[in-house]
Amino acid sequence: MRPERFQDWLIDTVKNTPGVSRVQSLAETGDSKHPFGIALTRGNREEQWQITHQLADGEKHEHEEQPVKDAPFTSAAPQSGDAADVWLTAAIGAAECPEIARVERWAARSEGSSQAGLTVFHHNDSRNFVRPL
């Protein structure tokens, strides 16, 4: 899922998640530095996430996107007290998008990470990287 379409999907997904009072693209917030991303408010906290992308092997930007659907990544619904990356992973999984194969939280990697971002793996072998700002 290319970043523009993923951003739109993520906005639709997050706005329908309990506890979210506002969600919009980073561009709508006035951020011109990050082409793709979302800003959301849950509880009394605003969270901003940048979205970047890696094409599948052999895919070119000038090619039309070729979505592949298969068994979706799933998870339980997010909880209001979850850390931001845990919450976002759960929101993505609760949506059960058939294009998303799995989501990896960077902080949960076996080698560890000091960052709280996510890698969203798609069935067409492309990836979205979602990192907090």
CSV table of N, CA and C in Angstrom, one decimal:
chain,number,residue,atom,x,y,z
A,1,MET,N,0.9,-1.2,0.0
A,1,MET,CA,0.0,0.0,0.0
A,1,MET,C,0.9,1.2,0.0
A,2,ARG,N,0.8,2.0,-1.0
A,2,ARG,CA,1.7,3.2,-1.1
A,2,ARG,C,1.3,4.2,-0.1
A,3,PRO,N,2.2,5.1,0.2
A,3,PRO,CA,2.0,6.0,1.4
A,3,PRO,C,0.7,6.8,1.4
A,4,GLU,N,0.4,7.4,0.2
A,4,GLU,CA,-0.8,8.2,0.2
A,4,GLU,C,-2.1,7.4,0.5
A,5,ARG,N,-2.2,6.2,-0.1
A,5,ARG,CA,-3.3,5.3,0.1
A,5,ARG,C,-3.3,4.8,1.6
A,6,PHE,N,-2.1,4.4,2.1
A,6,PHE,CA,-2.0,4.0,3.4
A,6,PHE,C,-2.4,5.1,4.4
A,7,GLN,N,-2.0,6.3,4.2
A,7,GLN,CA,-2.3,7.4,5.0
A,7,GLN,C,-3.8,7.6,5.1
A,8,ASP,N,-4.5,7.5,3.9
A,8,ASP,CA,-6.0,7.7,3.9
A,8,ASP,C,-6.6,6.5,4.6
A,9,TRP,N,-6.1,5.3,4.4
A,9,TRP,CA,-6.7,4.1,5.1
A,9,TRP,C,-6.5,4.3,6.6
A,10,LEU,N,-5.3,4.7,7.0
A,10,LEU,CA,-5.0,4.8,8.4
A,10,LEU,C,-5.9,5.9,9.1
A,11,ILE,N,-6.1,7.0,8.4
A,11,ILE,CA,-7.0,8.1,8.9
A,11,ILE,C,-8.4,7.5,9.1
A,12,ASP,N,-8.9,6.8,8.1
A,12,ASP,CA,-10.3,6.2,8.2
A,12,ASP,C,-10.3,5.2,9.4
A,13,THR,N,-9.2,4.4,9.5
A,13,THR,CA,-9.2,3.4,10.6
A,13,THR,C,-9.2,4.0,12.0
A,14,VAL,N,-8.3,5.0,12.1
A,14,VAL,CA,-8.1,5.6,13.4
A,14,VAL,C,-9.3,6.4,13.8
A,15,LYS,N,-9.9,7.1,12.9
A,15,LYS,CA,-11.1,8.0,13.3
A,15,LYS,C,-12.3,7.1,13.8
A,16,ASN,N,-12.3,5.8,13.4
A,16,ASN,CA,-13.4,4.9,13.9
A,16,ASN,C,-12.9,4.1,15.1
A,17,THR,N,-11.8,4.5,15.7
A,17,THR,CA,-11.3,3.8,16.9
A,17,THR,C,-11.8,4.5,18.2
A,18,PRO,N,-12.4,3.8,19.1
A,18,PRO,CA,-12.8,4.5,20.3
A,18,PRO,C,-11.7,5.2,21.0
A,19,GLY,N,-12.0,6.4,21.6
A,19,GLY,CA,-11.1,7.2,22.3
A,19,GLY,C,-10.3,8.2,21.5
A,20,VAL,N,-10.6,8.2,20.2
A,20,VAL,CA,-9.9,9.2,19.3
A,20,VAL,C,-10.9,10.4,19.1
A,21,SER,N,-10.4,11.6,19.4
A,21,SER,CA,-11.3,12.7,19.2
A,21,SER,C,-11.0,13.5,18.0
A,22,ARG,N,-9.8,13.3,17.4
A,22,ARG,CA,-9.4,14.0,16.2
A,22,ARG,C,-8.3,13.2,15.5
A,23,VAL,N,-8.4,13.2,14.1
A,23,VAL,CA,-7.3,12.7,13.3
A,23,VAL,C,-7.3,13.4,12.0
A,24,GLN,N,-6.1,13.7,11.5
A,24,GLN,CA,-6.0,14.4,10.2
A,24,GLN,C,-4.6,14.1,9.7
A,25,SER,N,-4.4,14.4,8.4
A,25,SER,CA,-3.1,14.2,7.8
A,25,SER,C,-2.2,15.3,8.4
A,26,LEU,N,-0.9,15.0,8.3
A,26,LEU,CA,0.1,16.0,8.8
A,26,LEU,C,0.0,17.3,7.9
A,27,ALA,N,-0.3,17.1,6.6
A,27,ALA,CA,-0.4,18.3,5.8
A,27,ALA,C,-1.6,19.2,6.3
A,28,GLU,N,-2.6,18.6,6.7
A,28,GLU,CA,-3.8,19.4,7.3
A,28,GLU,C,-3.4,20.1,8.5
A,29,THR,N,-2.4,19.7,9.2
A,29,THR,CA,-1.9,20.4,10.4
A,29,THR,C,-1.0,21.5,10.1
A,30,GLY,N,-0.6,21.6,8.8
A,30,GLY,CA,0.4,22.7,8.4
A,30,GLY,C,1.8,22.1,8.3
A,31,ASP,N,2.0,20.9,8.5
A,31,ASP,CA,3.4,20.3,8.4
A,31,ASP,C,3.7,20.1,6.9
A,32,SER,N,4.6,20.8,6.4
A,32,SER,CA,5.1,20.7,5.0
A,32,SER,C,6.4,19.9,4.9
A,33,LYS,N,7.0,19.6,6.0
A,33,LYS,CA,8.2,18.8,6.0
A,33,LYS,C,8.1,17.3,5.7
A,34,HIS,N,6.9,16.8,6.2
A,34,HIS,CA,6.7,15.3,6.0
A,34,HIS,C,5.5,15.1,5.1
A,35,PRO,N,5.8,14.6,3.9
A,35,PRO,CA,4.7,14.4,2.9
A,35,PRO,C,3.6,13.6,3.3
A,36,PHE,N,3.8,12.5,4.1
A,36,PHE,CA,2.8,11.6,4.5
A,36,PHE,C,2.9,11.4,6.0
A,37,GLY,N,1.7,11.4,6.6
A,37,GLY,CA,1.6,11.1,8.1
A,37,GLY,C,0.3,11.5,8.6
A,38,ILE,N,0.1,11.2,9.9
A,38,ILE,CA,-1.2,11.5,10.5
A,38,ILE,C,-0.9,12.2,11.9
A,39,ALA,N,-1.8,13.0,12.3
A,39,ALA,CA,-1.8,13.6,13.7
A,39,ALA,C,-3.1,13.1,14.3
A,40,LEU,N,-3.1,12.6,15.5
A,40,LEU,CA,-4.3,12.1,16.1
A,40,LEU,C,-4.3,12.6,17.6
A,41,THR,N,-5.5,12.7,18.1
A,41,THR,CA,-5.6,13.0,19.5
A,41,THR,C,-6.4,11.9,20.1
A,42,ARG,N,-5.9,11.3,21.1
A,42,ARG,CA,-6.6,10.3,21.9
A,42,ARG,C,-6.4,10.7,23.4
A,43,GLY,N,-7.5,10.7,24.1
A,43,GLY,CA,-7.4,11.2,25.4
A,43,GLY,C,-7.1,12.7,25.3
A,44,ASN,N,-6.1,13.1,26.1
A,44,ASN,CA,-5.6,14.5,26.0
A,44,ASN,C,-4.3,14.6,25.4
A,45,ARG,N,-3.8,13.6,24.7
A,45,ARG,CA,-2.5,13.6,24.0
A,45,ARG,C,-2.6,13.7,22.5
A,46,GLU,N,-1.8,14.5,21.9
A,46,GLU,CA,-1.7,14.5,20.4
A,46,GLU,C,-0.5,13.7,20.1
A,47,GLU,N,-0.6,12.8,19.1
A,47,GLU,CA,0.5,12.0,18.6
A,47,GLU,C,0.6,12.3,17.1
A,48,GLN,N,1.8,12.4,16.6
A,48,GLN,CA,2.1,12.6,15.2
A,48,GLN,C,2.9,11.5,14.7
A,49,TRP,N,2.6,10.9,13.6
A,49,TRP,CA,3.3,9.8,13.0
A,49,TRP,C,3.6,10.1,11.5
A,50,GLN,N,4.9,10.0,11.2
A,50,GLN,CA,5.3,10.1,9.8
A,50,GLN,C,5.2,8.7,9.1
A,51,ILE,N,4.8,8.7,7.8
A,51,ILE,CA,4.7,7.5,7.0
A,51,ILE,C,5.7,7.6,5.9
A,52,THR,N,6.5,6.6,5.8
A,52,THR,CA,7.4,6.4,4.6
A,52,THR,C,7.1,5.0,4.0
A,53,HIS,N,7.8,4.7,2.9
A,53,HIS,CA,7.4,3.5,2.2
A,53,HIS,C,8.6,2.9,1.5
A,54,GLN,N,8.5,1.6,1.3
A,54,GLN,CA,9.5,0.8,0.5
A,54,GLN,C,8.7,0.0,-0.5
A,55,LEU,N,8.9,0.2,-1.8
A,55,LEU,CA,8.2,-0.6,-2.8
A,55,LEU,C,8.6,-2.1,-2.7
A,56,ALA,N,7.8,-2.9,-3.2
A,56,ALA,CA,8.1,-4.3,-3.4
A,56,ALA,C,9.2,-4.5,-4.4
A,57,ASP,N,10.0,-5.5,-4.3
A,57,ASP,CA,11.1,-5.8,-5.3
A,57,ASP,C,10.6,-5.7,-6.7
A,58,GLY,N,11.2,-5.0,-7.6
A,58,GLY,CA,10.9,-4.9,-9.0
A,58,GLY,C,9.8,-3.9,-9.3
A,59,GLU,N,9.1,-3.3,-8.2
A,59,GLU,CA,8.1,-2.4,-8.4
A,59,GLU,C,8.7,-1.0,-8.7
A,60,LYS,N,8.1,-0.2,-9.5
A,60,LYS,CA,8.6,1.2,-9.8
A,60,LYS,C,7.4,2.1,-9.5
A,61,HIS,N,7.8,3.4,-9.1
A,61,HIS,CA,6.8,4.4,-8.8
A,61,HIS,C,5.9,4.7,-10.0
A,62,GLU,N,6.4,4.5,-11.2
A,62,GLU,CA,5.6,4.8,-12.3
A,62,GLU,C,4.6,3.7,-12.7
A,63,HIS,N,4.8,2.5,-12.0
A,63,HIS,CA,3.9,1.4,-12.2
A,63,HIS,C,2.6,1.6,-11.4
A,64,GLU,N,1.5,1.2,-11.9
A,64,GLU,CA,0.3,1.2,-11.1
A,64,GLU,C,0.4,0.2,-9.9
A,65,GLU,N,-0.1,0.6,-8.8
A,65,GLU,CA,0.0,-0.2,-7.6
A,65,GLU,C,-0.8,-1.5,-7.8
A,66,GLN,N,-0.2,-2.6,-7.3
A,66,GLN,CA,-0.8,-3.9,-7.5
A,66,GLN,C,-1.1,-4.5,-6.1
A,67,PRO,N,-2.3,-4.1,-5.5
A,67,PRO,CA,-2.6,-4.7,-4.1
A,67,PRO,C,-2.8,-6.2,-4.2
A,68,VAL,N,-2.3,-6.8,-3.1
A,68,VAL,CA,-2.5,-8.3,-2.9
A,68,VAL,C,-3.3,-8.5,-1.6
A,69,LYS,N,-4.3,-9.3,-1.7
A,69,LYS,CA,-5.1,-9.6,-0.5
A,69,LYS,C,-4.9,-11.0,-0.1
A,70,ASP,N,-4.8,-11.2,1.2
A,70,ASP,CA,-4.7,-12.5,1.8
A,70,ASP,C,-5.1,-12.4,3.3
A,71,ALA,N,-4.7,-13.4,4.1
A,71,ALA,CA,-5.2,-13.4,5.5
A,71,ALA,C,-4.6,-12.1,6.1
A,72,PRO,N,-5.5,-11.3,6.8
A,72,PRO,CA,-5.1,-10.1,7.4
A,72,PRO,C,-4.4,-10.2,8.7
A,73,PHE,N,-3.5,-9.3,9.0
A,73,PHE,CA,-2.9,-9.2,10.4
A,73,PHE,C,-4.1,-8.8,11.3
A,74,THR,N,-4.2,-9.4,12.4
A,74,THR,CA,-5.3,-9.1,13.4
A,74,THR,C,-4.7,-9.0,14.8
A,75,SER,N,-5.4,-8.2,15.6
A,75,SER,CA,-5.1,-8.1,17.0
A,75,SER,C,-6.3,-7.6,17.7
A,76,ALA,N,-6.3,-7.7,19.0
A,76,ALA,CA,-7.4,-7.2,19.9
A,76,ALA,C,-7.4,-5.7,19.7
A,77,ALA,N,-8.6,-5.1,20.0
A,77,ALA,CA,-8.7,-3.7,20.0
A,77,ALA,C,-7.8,-2.9,20.9
A,78,PRO,N,-7.3,-1.7,20.5
A,78,PRO,CA,-6.4,-1.0,21.4
A,78,PRO,C,-7.1,-0.5,22.7
A,79,GLN,N,-6.3,-0.4,23.7
A,79,GLN,CA,-6.8,0.1,25.0
A,79,GLN,C,-6.3,1.5,25.2
A,80,SER,N,-7.0,2.3,25.9
A,80,SER,CA,-6.7,3.7,26.1
A,80,SER,C,-5.4,4.0,26.7
A,81,GLY,N,-5.0,3.1,27.6
A,81,GLY,CA,-3.7,3.3,28.4
A,81,GLY,C,-2.5,2.8,27.6
A,82,ASP,N,-2.6,2.2,26.5
A,82,ASP,CA,-1.5,1.6,25.7
A,82,ASP,C,-0.5,2.7,25.3
A,83,ALA,N,0.8,2.3,25.3
A,83,ALA,CA,1.8,3.2,24.7
A,83,ALA,C,1.4,3.4,23.3
A,84,ALA,N,1.9,4.5,22.7
A,84,ALA,CA,1.5,5.0,21.4
A,84,ALA,C,1.7,3.9,20.3
A,85,ASP,N,2.9,3.2,20.3
A,85,ASP,CA,3.1,2.2,19.3
A,85,ASP,C,2.3,1.0,19.5
A,86,VAL,N,2.1,0.6,20.7
A,86,VAL,CA,1.2,-0.5,21.0
A,86,VAL,C,-0.2,-0.3,20.6
A,87,TRP,N,-0.7,1.0,20.9
A,87,TRP,CA,-2.0,1.4,20.5
A,87,TRP,C,-2.2,1.4,19.0
A,88,LEU,N,-1.3,2.0,18.3
A,88,LEU,CA,-1.4,2.0,16.8
A,88,LEU,C,-1.3,0.7,16.2
A,89,THR,N,-0.5,-0.2,16.7
A,89,THR,CA,-0.4,-1.6,16.2
A,89,THR,C,-1.7,-2.3,16.4
A,90,ALA,N,-2.3,-2.1,17.5
A,90,ALA,CA,-3.6,-2.7,17.8
A,90,ALA,C,-4.7,-2.1,16.9
A,91,ALA,N,-4.7,-0.8,16.7
A,91,ALA,CA,-5.7,-0.2,15.9
A,91,ALA,C,-5.6,-0.8,14.4
A,92,ILE,N,-4.4,-0.9,13.9
A,92,ILE,CA,-4.2,-1.5,12.6
A,92,ILE,C,-4.7,-2.9,12.6
A,93,GLY,N,-4.4,-3.7,13.6
A,93,GLY,CA,-4.8,-5.1,13.6
A,93,GLY,C,-6.2,-5.3,13.8
A,94,ALA,N,-6.9,-4.5,14.6
A,94,ALA,CA,-8.3,-4.6,14.8
A,94,ALA,C,-9.1,-4.3,13.5
A,95,ALA,N,-8.5,-3.5,12.6
A,95,ALA,CA,-9.2,-3.2,11.3
A,95,ALA,C,-9.2,-4.4,10.3
A,96,GLU,N,-8.3,-5.4,10.6
A,96,GLU,CA,-8.2,-6.6,9.7
A,96,GLU,C,-8.2,-6.3,8.2
A,97,CYS,N,-7.3,-5.5,7.8
A,97,CYS,CA,-7.1,-5.2,6.4
A,97,CYS,C,-6.5,-6.3,5.7
A,98,PRO,N,-7.1,-6.9,4.6
A,98,PRO,CA,-6.6,-8.0,4.0
A,98,PRO,C,-5.3,-7.8,3.2
A,99,GLU,N,-4.9,-6.5,3.0
A,99,GLU,CA,-3.6,-6.2,2.4
A,99,GLU,C,-2.4,-6.2,3.3
A,100,ILE,N,-2.7,-6.2,4.6
A,100,ILE,CA,-1.6,-6.1,5.6
A,100,ILE,C,-1.3,-7.5,6.1
A,101,ALA,N,-0.1,-8.0,6.0
A,101,ALA,CA,0.3,-9.3,6.4
A,101,ALA,C,0.7,-9.4,7.9
A,102,ARG,N,1.5,-8.3,8.3
A,102,ARG,CA,1.9,-8.3,9.7
A,102,ARG,C,2.4,-6.9,10.0
A,103,VAL,N,2.5,-6.6,11.3
A,103,VAL,CA,3.0,-5.3,11.8
A,103,VAL,C,4.1,-5.7,12.8
A,104,GLU,N,5.2,-5.0,12.7
A,104,GLU,CA,6.3,-5.2,13.6
A,104,GLU,C,6.6,-3.9,14.4
A,105,ARG,N,6.5,-4.0,15.7
A,105,ARG,CA,6.8,-2.8,16.5
A,105,ARG,C,8.4,-2.9,16.7
A,106,TRP,N,9.0,-1.7,16.4
A,106,TRP,CA,10.5,-1.7,16.5
A,106,TRP,C,10.9,-1.9,17.9
A,107,ALA,N,10.3,-1.5,18.9
A,107,ALA,CA,10.7,-1.6,20.3
A,107,ALA,C,10.6,-3.1,20.7
A,108,ALA,N,9.8,-3.9,20.0
A,108,ALA,CA,9.6,-5.3,20.4
A,108,ALA,C,10.6,-6.2,19.6
A,109,ARG,N,11.4,-5.7,18.8
A,109,ARG,CA,12.4,-6.5,18.0
A,109,ARG,C,13.3,-7.2,19.0
A,110,SER,N,13.8,-8.4,18.6
A,110,SER,CA,14.7,-9.2,19.5
A,110,SER,C,16.0,-8.4,19.7
A,111,GLU,N,16.4,-7.7,18.8
A,111,GLU,CA,17.7,-6.9,19.0
A,111,GLU,C,17.4,-5.6,19.7
A,112,GLY,N,16.1,-5.3,19.9
A,112,GLY,CA,15.7,-4.0,20.6
A,112,GLY,C,15.8,-2.8,19.7
A,113,SER,N,15.2,-1.7,20.1
A,113,SER,CA,15.3,-0.5,19.4
A,113,SER,C,14.9,0.6,20.4
A,114,SER,N,15.6,1.8,20.3
A,114,SER,CA,15.2,2.9,21.1
A,114,SER,C,14.1,3.7,20.5
A,115,GLN,N,13.6,3.3,19.3
A,115,GLN,CA,12.5,4.0,18.7
A,115,GLN,C,11.2,3.3,18.9
A,116,ALA,N,10.1,4.0,18.8
A,116,ALA,CA,8.8,3.4,19.0
A,116,ALA,C,8.0,3.2,17.8
A,117,GLY,N,8.6,3.1,16.6
A,117,GLY,CA,7.9,3.0,15.3
A,117,GLY,C,7.4,1.6,15.0
A,118,LEU,N,6.8,1.6,13.8
A,118,LEU,CA,6.3,0.3,13.3
A,118,LEU,C,6.7,0.1,11.8
A,119,THR,N,6.8,-1.2,11.5
A,119,THR,CA,6.9,-1.6,10.1
A,119,THR,C,5.6,-2.3,9.7
A,120,VAL,N,4.9,-1.9,8.7
A,120,VAL,CA,3.7,-2.5,8.3
A,120,VAL,C,4.1,-3.3,7.0
A,121,PHE,N,4.0,-4.6,7.1
A,121,PHE,CA,4.3,-5.5,5.9
A,121,PHE,C,3.1,-5.8,5.2
A,122,HIS,N,3.1,-5.6,3.8
A,122,HIS,CA,1.9,-5.9,3.0
A,122,HIS,C,2.1,-7.2,2.2
A,123,HIS,N,1.0,-7.8,1.9
A,123,HIS,CA,1.1,-9.1,1.1
A,123,HIS,C,1.8,-9.0,-0.2
A,124,ASN,N,1.9,-7.8,-0.8
A,124,ASN,CA,2.6,-7.6,-2.1
A,124,ASN,C,4.0,-7.3,-1.9
A,125,ASP,N,4.5,-7.5,-0.6
A,125,ASP,CA,5.9,-7.4,-0.2
A,125,ASP,C,6.4,-5.9,-0.1
A,126,SER,N,5.5,-5.0,-0.2
A,126,SER,CA,5.9,-3.6,0.1
A,126,SER,C,5.8,-3.4,1.6
A,127,ARG,N,6.3,-2.2,2.0
A,127,ARG,CA,6.3,-1.9,3.5
A,127,ARG,C,6.0,-0.5,3.7
A,128,ASN,N,5.4,-0.2,4.8
A,128,ASN,CA,5.2,1.2,5.3
A,128,ASN,C,6.0,1.3,6.6
A,129,PHE,N,6.7,2.4,6.8
A,129,PHE,CA,7.4,2.6,8.0
A,129,PHE,C,6.6,3.8,8.7
A,130,VAL,N,6.3,3.6,9.9
A,130,VAL,CA,5.5,4.6,10.7
A,130,VAL,C,6.3,5.0,11.9
A,131,ARG,N,6.7,6.2,12.0
A,131,ARG,CA,7.5,6.6,13.1
A,131,ARG,C,7.0,7.8,13.8
A,132,PRO,N,7.1,7.9,15.1
A,132,PRO,CA,6.6,9.1,15.8
A,132,PRO,C,7.4,10.3,15.6
A,133,LEU,N,6.8,11.4,15.5
A,133,LEU,CA,7.5,12.7,15.4
A,133,LEU,C,7.6,13.4,16.7
